[in-house]
mmCIF file with all atom_site columns, C-alpha atoms in Angstrom:
data_model
loop_
_atom_site.group_PDB
_atom_site.id
_atom_site.type_symbol
_atom_site.label_atom_id
_atom_site.label_alt_id
_atom_site.label_comp_id
_atom_site.label_asym_id
_atom_site.label_entity_id
_atom_site.label_seq_id
_atom_site.pdbx_PDB_ins_code
_atom_site.Cartn_x
_atom_site.Cartn_y
_atom_site.Cartn_z
_atom_site.occupancy
_atom_site.B_iso_or_equiv
_atom_site.pdbx_formal_charge
_atom_site.auth_seq_id
_atom_site.auth_comp_id
_atom_site.auth_asym_id
_atom_site.auth_atom_id
_atom_site.pdbx_PDB_model_num
ATOM 1   C CA . MET A 1 1   ? 256.734 65.917 31.213 1.00 84.00 ? 1   MET A CA 1
ATOM 2   C CA . ILE A 1 2   ? 256.971 68.783 28.857 1.00 90.00 ? 2   ILE A CA 1
ATOM 3   C CA . ARG A 1 3   ? 260.302 70.842 28.744 1.00 91.00 ? 3   ARG A CA 1
ATOM 4   C CA . CYS A 1 4   ? 260.011 74.213 28.602 1.00 93.00 ? 4   CYS A CA 1
ATOM 5   C CA . MET A 1 5   ? 262.047 77.816 28.565 1.00 92.00 ? 5   MET A CA 1
ATOM 6   C CA . ALA A 1 6   ? 261.265 81.017 29.433 1.00 93.00 ? 6   ALA A CA 1
ATOM 7   C CA . ILE A 1 7   ? 262.668 83.878 27.165 1.00 90.00 ? 7   ILE A CA 1
ATOM 8   C CA . ASP A 1 8   ? 262.608 87.490 28.655 1.00 91.00 ? 8   ASP A CA 1
ATOM 9   C CA . ASP A 1 9   ? 264.575 90.039 29.168 1.00 88.00 ? 9   ASP A CA 1
ATOM 10  C CA . SER A 1 10  ? 263.163 91.082 33.115 1.00 89.00 ? 10  SER A CA 1
ATOM 11  C CA . PRO A 1 11  ? 264.621 88.838 36.247 1.00 91.00 ? 11  PRO A CA 1
ATOM 12  C CA . LEU A 1 12  ? 261.183 89.413 37.641 1.00 92.00 ? 12  LEU A CA 1
ATOM 13  C CA . ALA A 1 13  ? 259.161 88.523 34.477 1.00 92.00 ? 13  ALA A CA 1
ATOM 14  C CA . LEU A 1 14  ? 261.316 85.054 34.839 1.00 92.00 ? 14  LEU A CA 1
ATOM 15  C CA . ARG A 1 15  ? 260.950 84.761 38.634 1.00 93.00 ? 15  ARG A CA 1
ATOM 16  C CA . LEU A 1 16  ? 257.084 85.260 38.149 1.00 94.00 ? 16  LEU A CA 1
ATOM 17  C CA . LEU A 1 17  ? 257.345 81.986 35.537 1.00 94.00 ? 17  LEU A CA 1
ATOM 18  C CA . GLU A 1 18  ? 259.605 79.890 37.274 1.00 93.00 ? 18  GLU A CA 1
ATOM 19  C CA . ASP A 1 19  ? 256.588 80.541 40.037 1.00 93.00 ? 19  ASP A CA 1
ATOM 20  C CA . TYR A 1 20  ? 253.663 79.751 38.423 1.00 94.00 ? 20  TYR A CA 1
ATOM 21  C CA . VAL A 1 21  ? 256.112 76.352 35.776 1.00 93.00 ? 21  VAL A CA 1
ATOM 22  C CA . SER A 1 22  ? 257.128 75.191 39.359 1.00 91.00 ? 22  SER A CA 1
ATOM 23  C CA . LYS A 1 23  ? 252.889 74.583 40.267 1.00 90.00 ? 23  LYS A CA 1
ATOM 24  C CA . VAL A 1 24  ? 252.332 72.805 37.012 1.00 90.00 ? 24  VAL A CA 1
ATOM 25  C CA . ASP A 1 25  ? 253.057 68.746 37.726 1.00 86.00 ? 25  ASP A CA 1
ATOM 26  C CA . PHE A 1 26  ? 253.558 68.436 33.148 1.00 89.00 ? 26  PHE A CA 1
ATOM 27  C CA . LEU A 1 27  ? 255.762 71.264 33.125 1.00 92.00 ? 27  LEU A CA 1
ATOM 28  C CA . ALA A 1 28  ? 258.950 71.319 34.059 1.00 91.00 ? 28  ALA A CA 1
ATOM 29  C CA . LEU A 1 29  ? 261.607 74.623 33.592 1.00 92.00 ? 29  LEU A CA 1
ATOM 30  C CA . GLU A 1 30  ? 264.325 73.638 31.631 1.00 91.00 ? 30  GLU A CA 1
ATOM 31  C CA . HIS A 1 31  ? 266.533 76.740 31.106 1.00 90.00 ? 31  HIS A CA 1
ATOM 32  C CA . THR A 1 32  ? 266.086 80.687 31.749 1.00 92.00 ? 32  THR A CA 1
ATOM 33  C CA . CYS A 1 33  ? 267.508 84.086 29.766 1.00 90.00 ? 33  CYS A CA 1
ATOM 34  C CA . THR A 1 34  ? 267.605 87.233 29.704 1.00 88.00 ? 34  THR A CA 1
ATOM 35  C CA . ASN A 1 35  ? 269.656 87.322 26.120 1.00 83.00 ? 35  ASN A CA 1
ATOM 36  C CA . ALA A 1 36  ? 267.646 85.982 22.868 1.00 81.00 ? 36  ALA A CA 1
ATOM 37  C CA . ILE A 1 37  ? 270.992 85.487 21.442 1.00 83.00 ? 37  ILE A CA 1
ATOM 38  C CA . GLU A 1 38  ? 272.261 84.068 24.198 1.00 85.00 ? 38  GLU A CA 1
ATOM 39  C CA . ALA A 1 39  ? 268.594 81.562 24.189 1.00 84.00 ? 39  ALA A CA 1
ATOM 40  C CA . ALA A 1 40  ? 269.028 80.754 20.301 1.00 85.00 ? 40  ALA A CA 1
ATOM 41  C CA . GLY A 1 41  ? 272.528 79.150 20.965 1.00 85.00 ? 41  GLY A CA 1
ATOM 42  C CA . ILE A 1 42  ? 270.572 76.558 23.655 1.00 85.00 ? 42  ILE A CA 1
ATOM 43  C CA . LEU A 1 43  ? 268.087 75.825 20.821 1.00 86.00 ? 43  LEU A CA 1
ATOM 44  C CA . ARG A 1 44  ? 270.208 74.636 18.614 1.00 81.00 ? 44  ARG A CA 1
ATOM 45  C CA . LYS A 1 45  ? 271.211 72.402 21.244 1.00 81.00 ? 45  LYS A CA 1
ATOM 46  C CA . LYS A 1 46  ? 268.634 70.955 23.121 1.00 83.00 ? 46  LYS A CA 1
ATOM 47  C CA . ASN A 1 47  ? 265.407 69.621 22.634 1.00 84.00 ? 47  ASN A CA 1
ATOM 48  C CA . ILE A 1 48  ? 262.559 71.621 24.166 1.00 88.00 ? 48  ILE A CA 1
ATOM 49  C CA . ASP A 1 49  ? 258.325 71.158 23.865 1.00 91.00 ? 49  ASP A CA 1
ATOM 50  C CA . LEU A 1 50  ? 257.296 74.909 24.672 1.00 93.00 ? 50  LEU A CA 1
ATOM 51  C CA . LEU A 1 51  ? 259.138 78.349 24.926 1.00 91.00 ? 51  LEU A CA 1
ATOM 52  C CA . PHE A 1 52  ? 258.066 81.265 27.872 1.00 93.00 ? 52  PHE A CA 1
ATOM 53  C CA . LEU A 1 53  ? 258.722 84.383 24.636 1.00 89.00 ? 53  LEU A CA 1
ATOM 54  C CA . ASP A 1 54  ? 258.324 87.790 25.463 1.00 88.00 ? 54  ASP A CA 1
ATOM 55  C CA . VAL A 1 55  ? 258.680 89.776 22.277 1.00 84.00 ? 55  VAL A CA 1
ATOM 56  C CA . GLN A 1 56  ? 260.332 93.359 23.429 1.00 80.00 ? 56  GLN A CA 1
ATOM 57  C CA . MET A 1 57  ? 263.984 92.472 23.987 1.00 78.00 ? 57  MET A CA 1
ATOM 58  C CA . PRO A 1 58  ? 266.970 94.417 23.215 1.00 72.00 ? 58  PRO A CA 1
ATOM 59  C CA . ASP A 1 59  ? 268.699 93.477 19.982 1.00 72.00 ? 59  ASP A CA 1
ATOM 60  C CA . ILE A 1 60  ? 266.930 90.445 19.280 1.00 72.00 ? 60  ILE A CA 1
ATOM 61  C CA . ASN A 1 61  ? 262.686 90.265 19.640 1.00 74.00 ? 61  ASN A CA 1
ATOM 62  C CA . GLY A 1 62  ? 261.190 87.313 20.234 1.00 76.00 ? 62  GLY A CA 1
ATOM 63  C CA . ILE A 1 63  ? 258.961 87.081 17.033 1.00 76.00 ? 63  ILE A CA 1
ATOM 64  C CA . SER A 1 64  ? 262.743 87.793 15.402 1.00 79.00 ? 64  SER A CA 1
ATOM 65  C CA . LEU A 1 65  ? 263.904 85.349 17.690 1.00 80.00 ? 65  LEU A CA 1
ATOM 66  C CA . LEU A 1 66  ? 261.575 82.153 16.837 1.00 77.00 ? 66  LEU A CA 1
ATOM 67  C CA . ASN A 1 67  ? 261.577 82.849 12.577 1.00 76.00 ? 67  ASN A CA 1
ATOM 68  C CA . SER A 1 68  ? 265.188 82.588 13.404 1.00 79.00 ? 68  SER A CA 1
ATOM 69  C CA . LEU A 1 69  ? 265.240 78.842 14.208 1.00 78.00 ? 69  LEU A CA 1
ATOM 70  C CA . VAL A 1 70  ? 264.920 75.447 11.436 1.00 76.00 ? 70  VAL A CA 1
ATOM 71  C CA . HIS A 1 71  ? 263.015 73.437 14.504 1.00 80.00 ? 71  HIS A CA 1
ATOM 72  C CA . LYS A 1 72  ? 260.506 75.635 16.265 1.00 82.00 ? 72  LYS A CA 1
ATOM 73  C CA . PRO A 1 73  ? 258.974 74.589 19.985 1.00 87.00 ? 73  PRO A CA 1
ATOM 74  C CA . LYS A 1 74  ? 255.379 75.250 20.928 1.00 90.00 ? 74  LYS A CA 1
ATOM 75  C CA . VAL A 1 75  ? 255.676 79.082 22.223 1.00 90.00 ? 75  VAL A CA 1
ATOM 76  C CA . ILE A 1 76  ? 253.648 81.080 24.688 1.00 92.00 ? 76  ILE A CA 1
ATOM 77  C CA . PHE A 1 77  ? 254.438 84.981 24.043 1.00 88.00 ? 77  PHE A CA 1
ATOM 78  C CA . THR A 1 78  ? 254.078 86.767 27.196 1.00 88.00 ? 78  THR A CA 1
ATOM 79  C CA . THR A 1 79  ? 254.539 90.240 26.977 1.00 82.00 ? 79  THR A CA 1
ATOM 80  C CA . ALA A 1 80  ? 253.307 94.115 27.723 1.00 80.00 ? 80  ALA A CA 1
ATOM 81  C CA . TYR A 1 81  ? 252.311 95.141 24.321 1.00 70.00 ? 81  TYR A CA 1
ATOM 82  C CA . PRO A 1 82  ? 248.891 94.224 22.558 1.00 67.00 ? 82  PRO A CA 1
ATOM 83  C CA . ASN A 1 83  ? 249.819 95.533 19.340 1.00 62.00 ? 83  ASN A CA 1
ATOM 84  C CA . TYR A 1 84  ? 251.638 92.025 18.900 1.00 53.00 ? 84  TYR A CA 1
ATOM 85  C CA . ALA A 1 85  ? 248.694 90.117 19.213 1.00 47.00 ? 85  ALA A CA 1
ATOM 86  C CA . VAL A 1 86  ? 247.970 88.937 15.585 1.00 47.00 ? 86  VAL A CA 1
ATOM 87  C CA . GLU A 1 87  ? 251.891 88.839 13.918 1.00 54.00 ? 87  GLU A CA 1
ATOM 88  C CA . GLY A 1 88  ? 252.186 86.067 17.351 1.00 50.00 ? 88  GLY A CA 1
ATOM 89  C CA . PHE A 1 89  ? 248.835 84.233 16.419 1.00 50.00 ? 89  PHE A CA 1
ATOM 90  C CA . ASN A 1 90  ? 250.279 84.131 12.446 1.00 55.00 ? 90  ASN A CA 1
ATOM 91  C CA . LEU A 1 91  ? 253.393 82.485 13.156 1.00 63.00 ? 91  LEU A CA 1
ATOM 92  C CA . ASP A 1 92  ? 251.357 79.455 14.790 1.00 73.00 ? 92  ASP A CA 1
ATOM 93  C CA . ALA A 1 93  ? 252.081 80.270 19.157 1.00 81.00 ? 93  ALA A CA 1
ATOM 94  C CA . VAL A 1 94  ? 249.274 78.434 21.680 1.00 85.00 ? 94  VAL A CA 1
ATOM 95  C CA . ASP A 1 95  ? 248.561 81.653 22.978 1.00 87.00 ? 95  ASP A CA 1
ATOM 96  C CA . TYR A 1 96  ? 249.308 85.491 24.155 1.00 85.00 ? 96  TYR A CA 1
ATOM 97  C CA . LEU A 1 97  ? 249.743 86.056 27.694 1.00 88.00 ? 97  LEU A CA 1
ATOM 98  C CA . LEU A 1 98  ? 250.031 89.950 28.170 1.00 87.00 ? 98  LEU A CA 1
ATOM 99  C CA . LYS A 1 99  ? 251.081 91.374 31.199 1.00 87.00 ? 99  LYS A CA 1
ATOM 100 C CA . PRO A 1 100 ? 250.652 91.613 34.089 1.00 89.00 ? 100 PRO A CA 1
ATOM 101 C CA . PHE A 1 101 ? 248.817 87.559 33.579 1.00 90.00 ? 101 PHE A CA 1
ATOM 102 C CA . SER A 1 102 ? 247.713 85.858 36.881 1.00 92.00 ? 102 SER A CA 1
ATOM 103 C CA . PHE A 1 103 ? 248.064 82.078 37.057 1.00 92.00 ? 103 PHE A CA 1
ATOM 104 C CA . ASP A 1 104 ? 244.958 80.903 36.220 1.00 91.00 ? 104 ASP A CA 1
ATOM 105 C CA . ARG A 1 105 ? 245.695 82.527 32.868 1.00 92.00 ? 105 ARG A CA 1
ATOM 106 C CA . PHE A 1 106 ? 248.557 80.981 32.748 1.00 93.00 ? 106 PHE A CA 1
ATOM 107 C CA . LEU A 1 107 ? 246.735 77.834 33.874 1.00 93.00 ? 107 LEU A CA 1
ATOM 108 C CA . LYS A 1 108 ? 244.514 78.232 31.044 1.00 91.00 ? 108 LYS A CA 1
ATOM 109 C CA . ALA A 1 109 ? 247.793 78.770 28.273 1.00 91.00 ? 109 ALA A CA 1
ATOM 110 C CA . VAL A 1 110 ? 249.272 75.991 29.397 1.00 92.00 ? 110 VAL A CA 1
ATOM 111 C CA . ASN A 1 111 ? 246.704 73.191 29.556 1.00 90.00 ? 111 ASN A CA 1
ATOM 112 C CA . LYS A 1 112 ? 246.023 74.536 25.992 1.00 88.00 ? 112 LYS A CA 1
ATOM 113 C CA . ALA A 1 113 ? 249.683 73.850 24.849 1.00 90.00 ? 113 ALA A CA 1
ATOM 114 C CA . LYS A 1 114 ? 249.577 70.925 26.710 1.00 88.00 ? 114 LYS A CA 1
ATOM 115 C CA . GLU A 1 115 ? 246.797 69.411 24.337 1.00 85.00 ? 115 GLU A CA 1
ATOM 116 C CA . ALA A 1 116 ? 248.473 70.981 21.228 1.00 83.00 ? 116 ALA A CA 1
ATOM 117 C CA . LEU A 1 117 ? 251.225 68.509 22.201 1.00 83.00 ? 117 LEU A CA 1
ATOM 118 C CA . GLN A 1 118 ? 249.566 65.373 22.907 1.00 72.00 ? 118 GLN A CA 1
ATOM 119 C CA . PRO A 1 119 ? 250.496 63.972 19.419 1.00 56.00 ? 119 PRO A CA 1
ATOM 120 C CA . ARG A 1 120 ? 253.982 64.870 19.920 1.00 49.00 ? 120 ARG A CA 1
ATOM 121 C CA . MET A 1 121 ? 254.591 63.236 23.122 1.00 47.00 ? 121 MET A CA 1
ATOM 122 C CA . PRO A 1 122 ? 254.998 58.911 23.670 1.00 47.00 ? 122 PRO A CA 1
ATOM 123 C CA . ALA A 1 123 ? 251.694 57.561 24.674 1.00 46.00 ? 123 ALA A CA 1
ATOM 124 C CA . LEU A 1 124 ? 251.414 56.085 27.910 1.00 47.00 ? 124 LEU A CA 1
ATOM 125 C CA . SER A 1 125 ? 250.489 52.764 27.529 1.00 50.00 ? 125 SER A CA 1
ATOM 126 C CA . SER A 1 126 ? 248.072 51.403 30.838 1.00 52.00 ? 126 SER A CA 1
ATOM 127 C CA . PRO A 1 127 ? 249.749 49.778 33.730 1.00 55.00 ? 127 PRO A CA 1
ATOM 128 C CA . GLU A 1 128 ? 249.224 46.001 34.331 1.00 59.00 ? 128 GLU A CA 1
ATOM 129 C CA . PRO A 1 129 ? 246.963 45.832 37.379 1.00 62.00 ? 129 PRO A CA 1
ATOM 130 C CA . ASN A 1 130 ? 249.497 44.292 39.422 1.00 72.00 ? 130 ASN A CA 1
ATOM 131 C CA . ALA A 1 131 ? 252.384 45.974 38.365 1.00 81.00 ? 131 ALA A CA 1
ATOM 132 C CA . PRO A 1 132 ? 255.647 46.827 40.712 1.00 89.00 ? 132 PRO A CA 1
ATOM 133 C CA . CYS A 1 133 ? 255.253 49.709 42.565 1.00 91.00 ? 133 CYS A CA 1
ATOM 134 C CA . ILE A 1 134 ? 255.444 51.853 45.907 1.00 92.00 ? 134 ILE A CA 1
ATOM 135 C CA . PHE A 1 135 ? 253.501 54.611 47.509 1.00 91.00 ? 135 PHE A CA 1
ATOM 136 C CA . ILE A 1 136 ? 254.887 57.908 48.254 1.00 90.00 ? 136 ILE A CA 1
ATOM 137 C CA . LYS A 1 137 ? 253.297 60.580 50.722 1.00 88.00 ? 137 LYS A CA 1
ATOM 138 C CA . SER A 1 138 ? 252.827 63.594 49.121 1.00 86.00 ? 138 SER A CA 1
ATOM 139 C CA . GLY A 1 139 ? 251.036 66.756 50.468 1.00 80.00 ? 139 GLY A CA 1
ATOM 140 C CA . TYR A 1 140 ? 248.604 65.682 52.153 1.00 80.00 ? 140 TYR A CA 1
ATOM 141 C CA . GLU A 1 141 ? 248.028 62.453 49.854 1.00 84.00 ? 141 GLU A CA 1
ATOM 142 C CA . THR A 1 142 ? 249.520 59.221 49.572 1.00 88.00 ? 142 THR A CA 1
ATOM 143 C CA . VAL A 1 143 ? 250.937 58.524 45.789 1.00 88.00 ? 143 VAL A CA 1
ATOM 144 C CA . LYS A 1 144 ? 251.461 55.028 43.992 1.00 90.00 ? 144 LYS A CA 1
ATOM 145 C CA . VAL A 1 145 ? 254.209 55.020 41.234 1.00 92.00 ? 145 VAL A CA 1
ATOM 146 C CA . VAL A 1 146 ? 254.851 52.171 38.941 1.00 92.00 ? 146 VAL A CA 1
ATOM 147 C CA . LEU A 1 147 ? 257.998 51.160 39.105 1.00 94.00 ? 147 LEU A CA 1
ATOM 148 C CA . GLY A 1 148 ? 258.079 51.227 35.593 1.00 92.00 ? 148 GLY A CA 1
ATOM 149 C CA . GLU A 1 149 ? 257.420 54.619 34.707 1.00 92.00 ? 149 GLU A CA 1
ATOM 150 C CA . ILE A 1 150 ? 260.121 56.636 36.729 1.00 95.00 ? 150 ILE A CA 1
ATOM 151 C CA . LEU A 1 151 ? 262.844 58.766 34.449 1.00 95.00 ? 151 LEU A CA 1
ATOM 152 C CA . TYR A 1 152 ? 264.624 59.383 37.613 1.00 96.00 ? 152 TYR A CA 1
ATOM 153 C CA . ILE A 1 153 ? 264.477 61.024 40.705 1.00 96.00 ? 153 ILE A CA 1
ATOM 154 C CA . GLU A 1 154 ? 266.055 63.984 41.731 1.00 95.00 ? 154 GLU A CA 1
ATOM 155 C CA . ALA A 1 155 ? 266.587 64.541 45.522 1.00 93.00 ? 155 ALA A CA 1
ATOM 156 C CA . LEU A 1 156 ? 265.628 68.862 46.123 1.00 85.00 ? 156 LEU A CA 1
ATOM 157 C CA . LYS A 1 157 ? 266.889 70.826 49.667 1.00 80.00 ? 157 LYS A CA 1
ATOM 158 C CA . ASP A 1 158 ? 264.852 69.065 52.036 1.00 81.00 ? 158 ASP A CA 1
ATOM 159 C CA . TYR A 1 159 ? 262.521 67.137 48.814 1.00 89.00 ? 159 TYR A CA 1
ATOM 160 C CA . VAL A 1 160 ? 262.535 64.628 46.197 1.00 93.00 ? 160 VAL A CA 1
ATOM 161 C CA . GLN A 1 161 ? 260.948 64.685 43.369 1.00 93.00 ? 161 GLN A CA 1
ATOM 162 C CA . VAL A 1 162 ? 260.404 61.364 41.295 1.00 95.00 ? 162 VAL A CA 1
ATOM 163 C CA . PHE A 1 163 ? 259.468 62.390 37.520 1.00 94.00 ? 163 PHE A CA 1
ATOM 164 C CA . MET A 1 164 ? 257.649 60.148 34.775 1.00 90.00 ? 164 MET A CA 1
ATOM 165 C CA . LYS A 1 165 ? 256.691 60.699 32.006 1.00 82.00 ? 165 LYS A CA 1
ATOM 166 C CA . ASP A 1 166 ? 253.742 62.601 32.373 1.00 80.00 ? 166 ASP A CA 1
ATOM 167 C CA . LYS A 1 167 ? 254.445 64.195 35.285 1.00 86.00 ? 167 LYS A CA 1
ATOM 168 C CA . LYS A 1 168 ? 255.767 64.113 38.640 1.00 89.00 ? 168 LYS A CA 1
ATOM 169 C CA . VAL A 1 169 ? 255.478 63.173 42.529 1.00 91.00 ? 169 VAL A CA 1
ATOM 170 C CA . VAL A 1 170 ? 256.767 65.153 45.386 1.00 91.00 ? 170 VAL A CA 1
ATOM 171 C CA . SER A 1 171 ? 257.505 64.263 48.530 1.00 91.00 ? 171 SER A CA 1
ATOM 172 C CA . LEU A 1 172 ? 259.372 64.352 52.158 1.00 89.00 ? 172 LEU A CA 1
ATOM 173 C CA . MET A 1 173 ? 261.068 61.792 52.053 1.00 88.00 ? 173 MET A CA 1
ATOM 174 C CA . GLY A 1 174 ? 264.915 61.510 51.936 1.00 90.00 ? 174 GLY A CA 1
ATOM 175 C CA . MET A 1 175 ? 267.108 60.235 49.298 1.00 94.00 ? 175 MET A CA 1
ATOM 176 C CA . LYS A 1 176 ? 268.287 56.885 51.075 1.00 92.00 ? 176 LYS A CA 1
ATOM 177 C CA . GLU A 1 177 ? 264.346 56.480 52.606 1.00 92.00 ? 177 GLU A CA 1
ATOM 178 C CA . ILE A 1 178 ? 263.282 56.331 48.688 1.00 94.00 ? 178 ILE A CA 1
ATOM 179 C CA . LEU A 1 179 ? 266.135 54.077 48.053 1.00 94.00 ? 179 LEU A CA 1
ATOM 180 C CA . SER A 1 180 ? 265.280 51.001 50.704 1.00 93.00 ? 180 SER A CA 1
ATOM 181 C CA . GLU A 1 181 ? 261.415 51.225 49.155 1.00 92.00 ? 181 GLU A CA 1
ATOM 182 C CA . LEU A 1 182 ? 262.959 50.618 45.474 1.00 94.00 ? 182 LEU A CA 1
ATOM 183 C CA . PRO A 1 183 ? 264.653 47.745 43.968 1.00 93.00 ? 183 PRO A CA 1
ATOM 184 C CA . ALA A 1 184 ? 268.367 46.963 44.668 1.00 90.00 ? 184 ALA A CA 1
ATOM 185 C CA . ASP A 1 185 ? 268.947 45.339 41.174 1.00 90.00 ? 185 ASP A CA 1
ATOM 186 C CA . GLU A 1 186 ? 266.898 47.605 39.263 1.00 93.00 ? 186 GLU A CA 1
ATOM 187 C CA . PHE A 1 187 ? 267.261 50.884 40.611 1.00 95.00 ? 187 PHE A CA 1
ATOM 188 C CA . ILE A 1 188 ? 271.404 53.156 41.205 1.00 95.00 ? 188 ILE A CA 1
ATOM 189 C CA . ARG A 1 189 ? 271.660 55.856 43.289 1.00 96.00 ? 189 ARG A CA 1
ATOM 190 C CA . VAL A 1 190 ? 274.698 57.581 40.484 1.00 96.00 ? 190 VAL A CA 1
ATOM 191 C CA . HIS A 1 191 ? 274.969 61.532 42.843 1.00 96.00 ? 191 HIS A CA 1
ATOM 192 C CA . ARG A 1 192 ? 274.049 62.218 45.964 1.00 95.00 ? 192 ARG A CA 1
ATOM 193 C CA . SER A 1 193 ? 271.017 64.017 43.708 1.00 96.00 ? 193 SER A CA 1
ATOM 194 C CA . TYR A 1 194 ? 270.130 61.299 41.928 1.00 97.00 ? 194 TYR A CA 1
ATOM 195 C CA . ILE A 1 195 ? 268.836 57.944 41.601 1.00 97.00 ? 195 ILE A CA 1
ATOM 196 C CA . VAL A 1 196 ? 268.378 55.930 38.260 1.00 96.00 ? 196 VAL A CA 1
ATOM 197 C CA . PRO A 1 197 ? 265.812 53.288 36.863 1.00 94.00 ? 197 PRO A CA 1
ATOM 198 C CA . ILE A 1 198 ? 268.741 51.186 35.114 1.00 93.00 ? 198 ILE A CA 1
ATOM 199 C CA . SER A 1 199 ? 266.966 50.690 32.705 1.00 91.00 ? 199 SER A CA 1
ATOM 200 C CA . ARG A 1 200 ? 266.463 54.014 31.967 1.00 92.00 ? 200 ARG A CA 1
ATOM 201 C CA . ILE A 1 201 ? 270.092 55.186 30.554 1.00 92.00 ? 201 ILE A CA 1
ATOM 202 C CA . THR A 1 202 ? 270.592 55.419 27.390 1.00 89.00 ? 202 THR A CA 1
ATOM 203 C CA . SER A 1 203 ? 274.344 56.489 27.003 1.00 88.00 ? 203 SER A CA 1
ATOM 204 C CA . ILE A 1 204 ? 277.567 56.631 29.920 1.00 90.00 ? 204 ILE A CA 1
ATOM 205 C CA . ALA A 1 205 ? 280.699 58.432 30.431 1.00 85.00 ? 205 ALA A CA 1
ATOM 206 C CA . SER A 1 206 ? 282.888 59.005 32.493 1.00 82.00 ? 206 SER A CA 1
ATOM 207 C CA . ARG A 1 207 ? 281.437 61.896 33.926 1.00 90.00 ? 207 ARG A CA 1
ATOM 208 C CA . LYS A 1 208 ? 277.323 61.897 33.526 1.00 93.00 ? 208 LYS A CA 1
ATOM 209 C CA . ILE A 1 209 ? 274.891 59.476 31.547 1.00 93.00 ? 209 ILE A CA 1
ATOM 210 C CA . HIS A 1 210 ? 272.149 60.528 30.262 1.00 93.00 ? 210 HIS A CA 1
ATOM 211 C CA . VAL A 1 211 ? 268.305 59.163 30.315 1.00 91.00 ? 211 VAL A CA 1
ATOM 212 C CA . GLY A 1 212 ? 266.449 60.694 26.864 1.00 86.00 ? 212 GLY A CA 1
ATOM 213 C CA . ASP A 1 213 ? 267.396 63.969 26.811 1.00 85.00 ? 213 ASP A CA 1
ATOM 214 C CA . LYS A 1 214 ? 267.977 63.734 30.754 1.00 90.00 ? 214 LYS A CA 1
ATOM 215 C CA . GLU A 1 215 ? 271.305 64.338 31.190 1.00 93.00 ? 215 GLU A CA 1
ATOM 216 C CA . ILE A 1 216 ? 273.180 63.396 35.147 1.00 95.00 ? 216 ILE A CA 1
ATOM 217 C CA . PRO A 1 217 ? 275.780 63.568 36.674 1.00 95.00 ? 217 PRO A CA 1
ATOM 218 C CA . VAL A 1 218 ? 277.654 61.120 38.691 1.00 94.00 ? 218 VAL A CA 1
ATOM 219 C CA . GLY A 1 219 ? 279.261 61.626 41.953 1.00 94.00 ? 219 GLY A CA 1
ATOM 220 C CA . ASP A 1 220 ? 282.644 60.825 42.944 1.00 94.00 ? 220 ASP A CA 1
ATOM 221 C CA . SER A 1 221 ? 281.592 59.285 45.497 1.00 94.00 ? 221 SER A CA 1
ATOM 222 C CA . PHE A 1 222 ? 279.621 56.778 43.347 1.00 94.00 ? 222 PHE A CA 1
ATOM 223 C CA . ARG A 1 223 ? 281.958 56.284 40.519 1.00 91.00 ? 223 ARG A CA 1
ATOM 224 C CA . LYS A 1 224 ? 283.163 53.595 41.228 1.00 92.00 ? 224 LYS A CA 1
ATOM 225 C CA . ASP A 1 225 ? 280.291 51.256 42.555 1.00 92.00 ? 225 ASP A CA 1
ATOM 226 C CA . PHE A 1 226 ? 278.567 52.306 39.042 1.00 91.00 ? 226 PHE A CA 1
ATOM 227 C CA . PHE A 1 227 ? 280.722 51.586 36.670 1.00 90.00 ? 227 PHE A CA 1
ATOM 228 C CA . GLU A 1 228 ? 280.819 48.241 38.345 1.00 88.00 ? 228 GLU A CA 1
ATOM 229 C CA . ARG A 1 229 ? 277.210 47.563 38.624 1.00 87.00 ? 229 ARG A CA 1
ATOM 230 C CA . MET A 1 230 ? 276.948 48.433 34.725 1.00 85.00 ? 230 MET A CA 1
ATOM 231 C CA . LYS A 1 231 ? 279.991 45.942 34.004 1.00 79.00 ? 231 LYS A CA 1
ATOM 232 C CA . ALA A 1 232 ? 278.664 42.754 35.502 1.00 76.00 ? 232 ALA A CA 1
ATOM 233 C CA . LYS A 1 233 ? 274.895 43.909 34.191 1.00 66.00 ? 233 LYS A CA 1
ATOM 234 C CA . THR A 1 234 ? 276.655 44.180 31.188 1.00 58.00 ? 234 THR A CA 1
ATOM 235 C CA . ALA A 1 235 ? 278.465 40.882 31.919 1.00 53.00 ? 235 ALA A CA 1
ATOM 236 C CA . ARG A 1 236 ? 275.518 39.266 32.532 1.00 56.00 ? 236 ARG A CA 1
#
């Protein structure tokens, strides 16, 4: 999964990017910002793989923001001004999208970003033919999900999203329904909106856990059971 951030002083442009990103299964939009100064603060703290970055913004333009970063994500510039294209590519931009751009043009750009990021992303070993799995109804298909590839499961209104390293599967299943399909000794519900594989938990605090870089809240009604399970696991 490619972790993305969109920075644009136009809320309308951000909504379009949110819509486009939601249609691509290997993208996850972590943050949106209308202010480059606020965005710089987030980028210093968070690991972002790909930026959708406007050029002309108040206070700091997109190129100056990118130049200020010590650790630079891959970037796709999104702007109405073609005269910045040469400077953008001199900064090793993946692509340069001129507004207004279509979804097809956006998809071409993010596929280039995926190829550019591939060496930096952890390689997935092929699952064993008989690896434990479940089958999930997603749209008009029934999708095989290998349990060992699940990072976490998140509820979204009437849907659940099953996040894996390189994709997500969206289903109309409810949280209770999908939890009943999972091995009880390997998966735990930690919040009304989250289920996690116990083996994927990398750190635990009183009200949150981490699965890699993903911060997940521990809900009040789930905290007691969660910590009892963790204590029992540790005692073994």
